[in-house]
Short mmCIF file of C-alpha atoms in Angstrom, two decimals:
data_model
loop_
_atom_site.label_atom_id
_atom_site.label_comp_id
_atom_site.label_asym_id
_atom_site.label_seq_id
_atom_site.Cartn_x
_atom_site.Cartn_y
_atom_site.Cartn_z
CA UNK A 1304 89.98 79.03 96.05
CA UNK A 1305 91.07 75.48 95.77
CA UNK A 1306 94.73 75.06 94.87
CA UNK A 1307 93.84 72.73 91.85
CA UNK A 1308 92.17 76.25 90.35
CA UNK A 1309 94.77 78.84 91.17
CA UNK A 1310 96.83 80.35 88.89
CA UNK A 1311 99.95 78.53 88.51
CA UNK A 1312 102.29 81.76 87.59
CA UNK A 1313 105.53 81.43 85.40
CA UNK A 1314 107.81 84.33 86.32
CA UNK A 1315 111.91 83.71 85.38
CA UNK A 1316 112.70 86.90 86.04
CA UNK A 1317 111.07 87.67 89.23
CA UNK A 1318 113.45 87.87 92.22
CA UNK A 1319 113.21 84.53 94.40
CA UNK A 1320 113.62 86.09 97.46
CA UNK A 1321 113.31 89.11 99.81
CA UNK A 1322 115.85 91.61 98.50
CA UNK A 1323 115.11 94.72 101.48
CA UNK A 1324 117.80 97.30 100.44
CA UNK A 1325 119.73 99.54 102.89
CA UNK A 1326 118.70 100.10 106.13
CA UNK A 1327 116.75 103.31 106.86
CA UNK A 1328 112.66 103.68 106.76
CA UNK A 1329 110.27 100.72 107.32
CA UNK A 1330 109.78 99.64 103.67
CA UNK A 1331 105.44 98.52 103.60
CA UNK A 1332 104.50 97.16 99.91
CA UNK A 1333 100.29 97.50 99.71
CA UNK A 1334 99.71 95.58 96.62
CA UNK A 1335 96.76 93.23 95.89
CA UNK A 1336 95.64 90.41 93.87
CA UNK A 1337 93.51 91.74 90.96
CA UNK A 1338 93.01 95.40 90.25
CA UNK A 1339 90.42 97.84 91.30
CA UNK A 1340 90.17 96.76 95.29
CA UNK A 1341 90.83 100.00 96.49
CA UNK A 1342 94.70 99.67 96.54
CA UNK A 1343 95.83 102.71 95.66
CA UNK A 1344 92.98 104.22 97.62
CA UNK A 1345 94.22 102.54 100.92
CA UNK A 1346 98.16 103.65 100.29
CA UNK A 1347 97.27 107.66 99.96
CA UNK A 1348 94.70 107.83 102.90
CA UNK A 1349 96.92 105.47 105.11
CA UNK A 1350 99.61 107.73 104.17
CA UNK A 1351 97.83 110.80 105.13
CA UNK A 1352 96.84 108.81 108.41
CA UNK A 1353 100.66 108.10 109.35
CA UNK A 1354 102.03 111.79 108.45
CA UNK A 1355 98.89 112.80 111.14
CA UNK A 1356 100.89 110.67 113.72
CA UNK A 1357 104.02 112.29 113.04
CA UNK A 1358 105.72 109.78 110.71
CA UNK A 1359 107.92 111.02 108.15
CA UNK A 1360 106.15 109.11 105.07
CA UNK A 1361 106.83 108.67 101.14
CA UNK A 1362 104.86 107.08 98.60
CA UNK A 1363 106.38 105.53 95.25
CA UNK A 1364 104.01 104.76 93.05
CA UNK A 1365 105.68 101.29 91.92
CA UNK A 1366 103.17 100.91 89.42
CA UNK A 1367 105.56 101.57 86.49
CA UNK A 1368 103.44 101.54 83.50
CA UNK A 1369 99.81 101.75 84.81
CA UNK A 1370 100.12 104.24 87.03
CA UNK A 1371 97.49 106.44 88.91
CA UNK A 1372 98.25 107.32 92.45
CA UNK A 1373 98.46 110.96 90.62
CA UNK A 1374 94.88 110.62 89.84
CA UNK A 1375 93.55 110.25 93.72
CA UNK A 1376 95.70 112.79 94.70
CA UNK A 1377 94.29 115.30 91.99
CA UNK A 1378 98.31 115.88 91.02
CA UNK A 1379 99.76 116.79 87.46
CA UNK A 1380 103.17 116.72 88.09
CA UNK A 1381 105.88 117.70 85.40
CA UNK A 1382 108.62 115.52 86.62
CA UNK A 1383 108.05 112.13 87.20
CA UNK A 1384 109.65 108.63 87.92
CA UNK A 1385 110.46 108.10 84.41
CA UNK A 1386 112.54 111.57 83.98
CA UNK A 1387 114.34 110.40 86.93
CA UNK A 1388 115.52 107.05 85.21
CA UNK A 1389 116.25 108.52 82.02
CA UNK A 1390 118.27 111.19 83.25
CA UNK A 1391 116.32 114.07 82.82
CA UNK A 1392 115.46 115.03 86.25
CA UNK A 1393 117.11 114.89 89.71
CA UNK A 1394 115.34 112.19 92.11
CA UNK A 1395 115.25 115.68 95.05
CA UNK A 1396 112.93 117.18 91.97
CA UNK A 1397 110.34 114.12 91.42
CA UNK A 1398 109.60 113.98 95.09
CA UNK A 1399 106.69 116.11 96.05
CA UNK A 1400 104.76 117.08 98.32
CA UNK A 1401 100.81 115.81 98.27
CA UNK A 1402 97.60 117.12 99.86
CA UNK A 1403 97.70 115.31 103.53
CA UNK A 1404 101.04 116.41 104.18
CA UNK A 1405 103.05 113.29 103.07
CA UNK A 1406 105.84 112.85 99.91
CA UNK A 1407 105.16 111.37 96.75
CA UNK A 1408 107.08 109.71 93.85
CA UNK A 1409 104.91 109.69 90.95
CA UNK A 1410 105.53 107.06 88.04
CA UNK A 1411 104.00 108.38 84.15
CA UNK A 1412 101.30 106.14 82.75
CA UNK A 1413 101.25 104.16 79.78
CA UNK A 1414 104.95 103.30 79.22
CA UNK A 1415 105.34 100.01 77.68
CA UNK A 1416 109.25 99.61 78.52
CA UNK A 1417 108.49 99.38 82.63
CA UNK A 1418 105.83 96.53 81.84
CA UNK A 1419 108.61 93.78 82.12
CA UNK A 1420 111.69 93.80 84.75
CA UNK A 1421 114.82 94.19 82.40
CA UNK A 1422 117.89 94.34 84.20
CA UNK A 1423 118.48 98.58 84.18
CA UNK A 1424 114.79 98.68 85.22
CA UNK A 1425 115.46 96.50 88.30
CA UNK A 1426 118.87 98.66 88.71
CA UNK A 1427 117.35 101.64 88.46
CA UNK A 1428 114.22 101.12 90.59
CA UNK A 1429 116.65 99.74 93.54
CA UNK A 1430 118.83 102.78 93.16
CA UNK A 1431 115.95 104.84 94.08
CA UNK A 1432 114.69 102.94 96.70
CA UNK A 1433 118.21 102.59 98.21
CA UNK A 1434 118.61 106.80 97.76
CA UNK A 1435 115.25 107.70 99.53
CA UNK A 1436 114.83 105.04 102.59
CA UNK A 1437 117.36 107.08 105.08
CA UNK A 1438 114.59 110.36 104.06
CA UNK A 1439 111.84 108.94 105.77
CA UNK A 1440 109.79 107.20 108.46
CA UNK A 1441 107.86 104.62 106.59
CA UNK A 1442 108.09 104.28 102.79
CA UNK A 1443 105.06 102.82 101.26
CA UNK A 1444 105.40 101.07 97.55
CA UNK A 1445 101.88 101.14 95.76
CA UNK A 1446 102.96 98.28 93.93
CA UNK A 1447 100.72 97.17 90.22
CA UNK A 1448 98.21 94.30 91.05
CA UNK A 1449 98.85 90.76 90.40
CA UNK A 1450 101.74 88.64 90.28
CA UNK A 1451 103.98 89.98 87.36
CA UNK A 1452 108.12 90.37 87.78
CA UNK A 1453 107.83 93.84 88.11
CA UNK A 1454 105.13 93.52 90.66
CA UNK A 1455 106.84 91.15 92.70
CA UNK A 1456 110.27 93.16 92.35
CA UNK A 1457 108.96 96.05 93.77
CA UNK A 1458 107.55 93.69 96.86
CA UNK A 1459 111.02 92.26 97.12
CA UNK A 1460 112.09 94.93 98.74
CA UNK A 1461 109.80 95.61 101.19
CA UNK A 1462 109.75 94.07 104.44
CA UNK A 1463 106.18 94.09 104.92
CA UNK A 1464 103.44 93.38 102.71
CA UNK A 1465 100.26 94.69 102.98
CA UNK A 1466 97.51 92.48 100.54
CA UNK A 1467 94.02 94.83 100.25
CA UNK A 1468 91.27 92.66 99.07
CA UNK A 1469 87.63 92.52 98.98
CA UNK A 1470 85.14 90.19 99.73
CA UNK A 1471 84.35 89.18 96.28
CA UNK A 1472 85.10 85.77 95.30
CA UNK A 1473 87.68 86.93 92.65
CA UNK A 1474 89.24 89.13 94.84
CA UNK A 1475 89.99 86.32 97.29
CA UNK A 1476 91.06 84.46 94.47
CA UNK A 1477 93.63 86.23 93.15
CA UNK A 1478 94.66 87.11 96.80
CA UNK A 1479 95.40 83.70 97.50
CA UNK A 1480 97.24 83.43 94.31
CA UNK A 1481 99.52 86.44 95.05
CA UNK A 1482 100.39 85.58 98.71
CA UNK A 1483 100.91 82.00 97.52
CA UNK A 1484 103.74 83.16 95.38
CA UNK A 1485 104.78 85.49 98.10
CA UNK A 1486 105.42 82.80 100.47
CA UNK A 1487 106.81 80.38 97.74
CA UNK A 1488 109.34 82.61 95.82
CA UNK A 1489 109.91 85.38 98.17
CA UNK A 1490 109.74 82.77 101.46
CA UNK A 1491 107.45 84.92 103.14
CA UNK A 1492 106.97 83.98 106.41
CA UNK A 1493 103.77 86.17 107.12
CA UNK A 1494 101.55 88.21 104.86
CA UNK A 1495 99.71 91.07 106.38
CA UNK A 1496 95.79 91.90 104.90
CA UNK A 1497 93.31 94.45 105.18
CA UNK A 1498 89.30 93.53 103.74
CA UNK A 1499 88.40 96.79 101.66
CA UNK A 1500 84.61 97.11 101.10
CA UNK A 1501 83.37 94.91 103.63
CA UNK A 1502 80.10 94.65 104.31
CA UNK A 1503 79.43 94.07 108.22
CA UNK A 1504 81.64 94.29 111.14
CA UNK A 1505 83.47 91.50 111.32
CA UNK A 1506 83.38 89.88 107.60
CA UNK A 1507 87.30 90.44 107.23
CA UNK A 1508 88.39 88.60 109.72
CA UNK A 1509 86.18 86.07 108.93
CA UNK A 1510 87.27 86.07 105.11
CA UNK A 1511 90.52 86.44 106.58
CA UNK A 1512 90.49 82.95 108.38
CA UNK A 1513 88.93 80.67 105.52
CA UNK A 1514 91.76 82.07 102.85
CA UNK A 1515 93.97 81.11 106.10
CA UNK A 1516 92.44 77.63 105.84
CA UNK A 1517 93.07 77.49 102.17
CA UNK A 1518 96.51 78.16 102.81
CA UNK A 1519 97.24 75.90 105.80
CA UNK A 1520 96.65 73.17 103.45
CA UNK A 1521 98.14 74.20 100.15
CA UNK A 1522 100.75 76.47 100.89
CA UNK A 1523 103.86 75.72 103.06
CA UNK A 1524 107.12 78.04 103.68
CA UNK A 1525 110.55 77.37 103.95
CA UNK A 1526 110.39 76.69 107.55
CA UNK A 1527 107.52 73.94 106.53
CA UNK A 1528 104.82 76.21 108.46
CA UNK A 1529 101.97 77.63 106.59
CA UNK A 1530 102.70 81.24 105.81
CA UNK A 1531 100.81 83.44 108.34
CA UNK A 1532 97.54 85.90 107.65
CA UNK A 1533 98.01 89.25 110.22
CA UNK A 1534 94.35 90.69 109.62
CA UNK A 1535 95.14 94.55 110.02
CA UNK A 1536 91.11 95.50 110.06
CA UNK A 1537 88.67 96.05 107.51
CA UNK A 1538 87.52 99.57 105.92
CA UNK A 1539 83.71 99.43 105.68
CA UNK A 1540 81.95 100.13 102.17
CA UNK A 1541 81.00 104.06 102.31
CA UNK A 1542 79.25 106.17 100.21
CA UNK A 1543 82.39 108.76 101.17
CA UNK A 1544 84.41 106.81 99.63
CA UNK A 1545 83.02 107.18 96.09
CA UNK A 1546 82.31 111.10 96.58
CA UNK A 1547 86.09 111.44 97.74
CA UNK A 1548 87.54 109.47 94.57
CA UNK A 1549 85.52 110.91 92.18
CA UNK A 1550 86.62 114.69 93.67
CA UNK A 1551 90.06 113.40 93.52
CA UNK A 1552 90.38 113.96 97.59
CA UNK A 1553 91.76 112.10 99.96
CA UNK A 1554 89.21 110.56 102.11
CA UNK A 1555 90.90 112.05 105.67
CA UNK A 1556 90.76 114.82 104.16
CA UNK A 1557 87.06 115.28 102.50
CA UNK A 1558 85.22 113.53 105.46
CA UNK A 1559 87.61 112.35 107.92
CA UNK A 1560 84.40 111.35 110.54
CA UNK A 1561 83.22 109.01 107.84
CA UNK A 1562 83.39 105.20 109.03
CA UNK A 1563 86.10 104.56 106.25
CA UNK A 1564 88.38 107.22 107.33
CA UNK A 1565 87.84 106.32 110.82
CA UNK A 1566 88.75 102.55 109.58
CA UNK A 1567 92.17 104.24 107.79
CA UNK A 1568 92.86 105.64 111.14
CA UNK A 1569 92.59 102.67 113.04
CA UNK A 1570 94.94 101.04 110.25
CA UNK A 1571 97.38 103.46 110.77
CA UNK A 1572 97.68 103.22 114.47
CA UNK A 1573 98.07 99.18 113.99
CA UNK A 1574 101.00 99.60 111.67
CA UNK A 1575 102.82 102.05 113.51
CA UNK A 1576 102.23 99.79 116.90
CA UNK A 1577 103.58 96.95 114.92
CA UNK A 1578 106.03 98.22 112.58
CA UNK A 1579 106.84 101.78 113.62
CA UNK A 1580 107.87 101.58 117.46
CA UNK A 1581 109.94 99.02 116.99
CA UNK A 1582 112.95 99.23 119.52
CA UNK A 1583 116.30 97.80 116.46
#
């Protein structure tokens, strides 16, 4: 994870810095380095989790062009983000209800004209997000992986971020590379991080202090301090995991005693402690 072999990202259109819309729910972007980490995964059960608690809780599936959250959640919704931005649909009408209780916003898959952050896309997208926060408790963005304009849009206006990684070396990687670019061009001050798949009790916040070392001496903020790492727990590798994602279940749902929902749980709790009882 030296600096000397990150990714050195070139992204003109991406928005240089924090751009948190109107004031209303706690805006959490869970994004992640690389793909397949479990991202999506982690938003739907944590936002199960946090409806359990009593928070009021939507999930926009900011993954404009790739999008799957509607696969874990075993939707097939007829309206979706894109009929929203194109007129067809009413943004009350794209906002459903999911299996655990919370709201969703579902984005369609494979269209190539949300791949890159034109101007009525970033209009558009804020528009929503500006329409919906007063709704809710907590919004949470399941943002696309990686470190592209529309990816780093979407965590623009979030005022947390939430990195999942895992403990492979790539995954760390392209973690570092992502909150990097977080705390260069968005002047992130801290960068919260949960360790999907870990192995043994303990490995995440382990992993979680050597990427902190890596940044401590690459990566410096505005202020001139090192951008902080809040380790929010790790969610142990489970064999109900893989049964609940391949039934197209939520996890809290299919076999909420299992050690990973248990994990989710204790995620939950952390965030709303930290983010949700917030006296303003």
């Amino acid at each position: 994870m030296s600096d000397a072999l990150s990714p050195q990202p070139t992204t003109p259109n991406a928005t240089p810095q924090q751009a948190t819309p109107a004031a209303g729910a706690r805006i959490i972007a869970v994004t992640s380095g690389k793909g397949g980490v479990g991202k999506t995964f982690v938003s739907a059960n944590l936002a199960a989790a946090l409806t359990r608690r009593g928070q009021r809780v939507l999930v926009l599936d900011a993954d404009l062009g790739l999008a799957n959250l509607d696969v874990v959640l075993n939707l097939h919704p007829k309206i979706t983000l894109h009929d929203v931005f194109t007129g067809k649909a009413t943004l009350d009408e794209a906002v459903i209800k999911a299996p655990g209780g919370f709201s969703v916003l579902l984005a369609g898959s494979g269209m190539v004209e949300y791949s890159r952050l034109t101007p009525e896309v970033r209009s558009q997208f804020l528009s929503v997000i500006q329409a919906l926060t007063p709704q809710y408790d907590v919004v949470l963005l399941d943002t696309g992986a990686g470190i592209s304009d529309v990816v780093l849009f979407s965590i623009s206006l979030a005022s947390e971020v939430l990195i999942v990684a895992t403990p492979e070396p790539t995954s760390l990687t392209d973690a570092y590379a992502a909150i990097k670019v977080l705390a260069m061009q968005q002047k992130r001050q801290h960068v919260r991080i949960v360790i999907n798949q870990a192995a043994r009790p303990g490995d995440g916040r382990a992993i979680t202090s050597q990427l902190q070392q890596v940044l401590d001496r690459f990566v410096s903020t505005q202020s001139g301090r090192p951008v902080r790492l809040i380790h929010m727990g790790d969610i142990p590798a489970d064999p109900s995991v893989r049964d609940a994602v391949m039934r197209r279940q939520l996890l809290l749902l299919n076999t909420p005693g299992c050690p990973a929902a248990l994990a989710i749980s204790q995620l939950a709790n952390k965030i709303e402690t930290a983010l949700l009882t917030q006296t303003t």
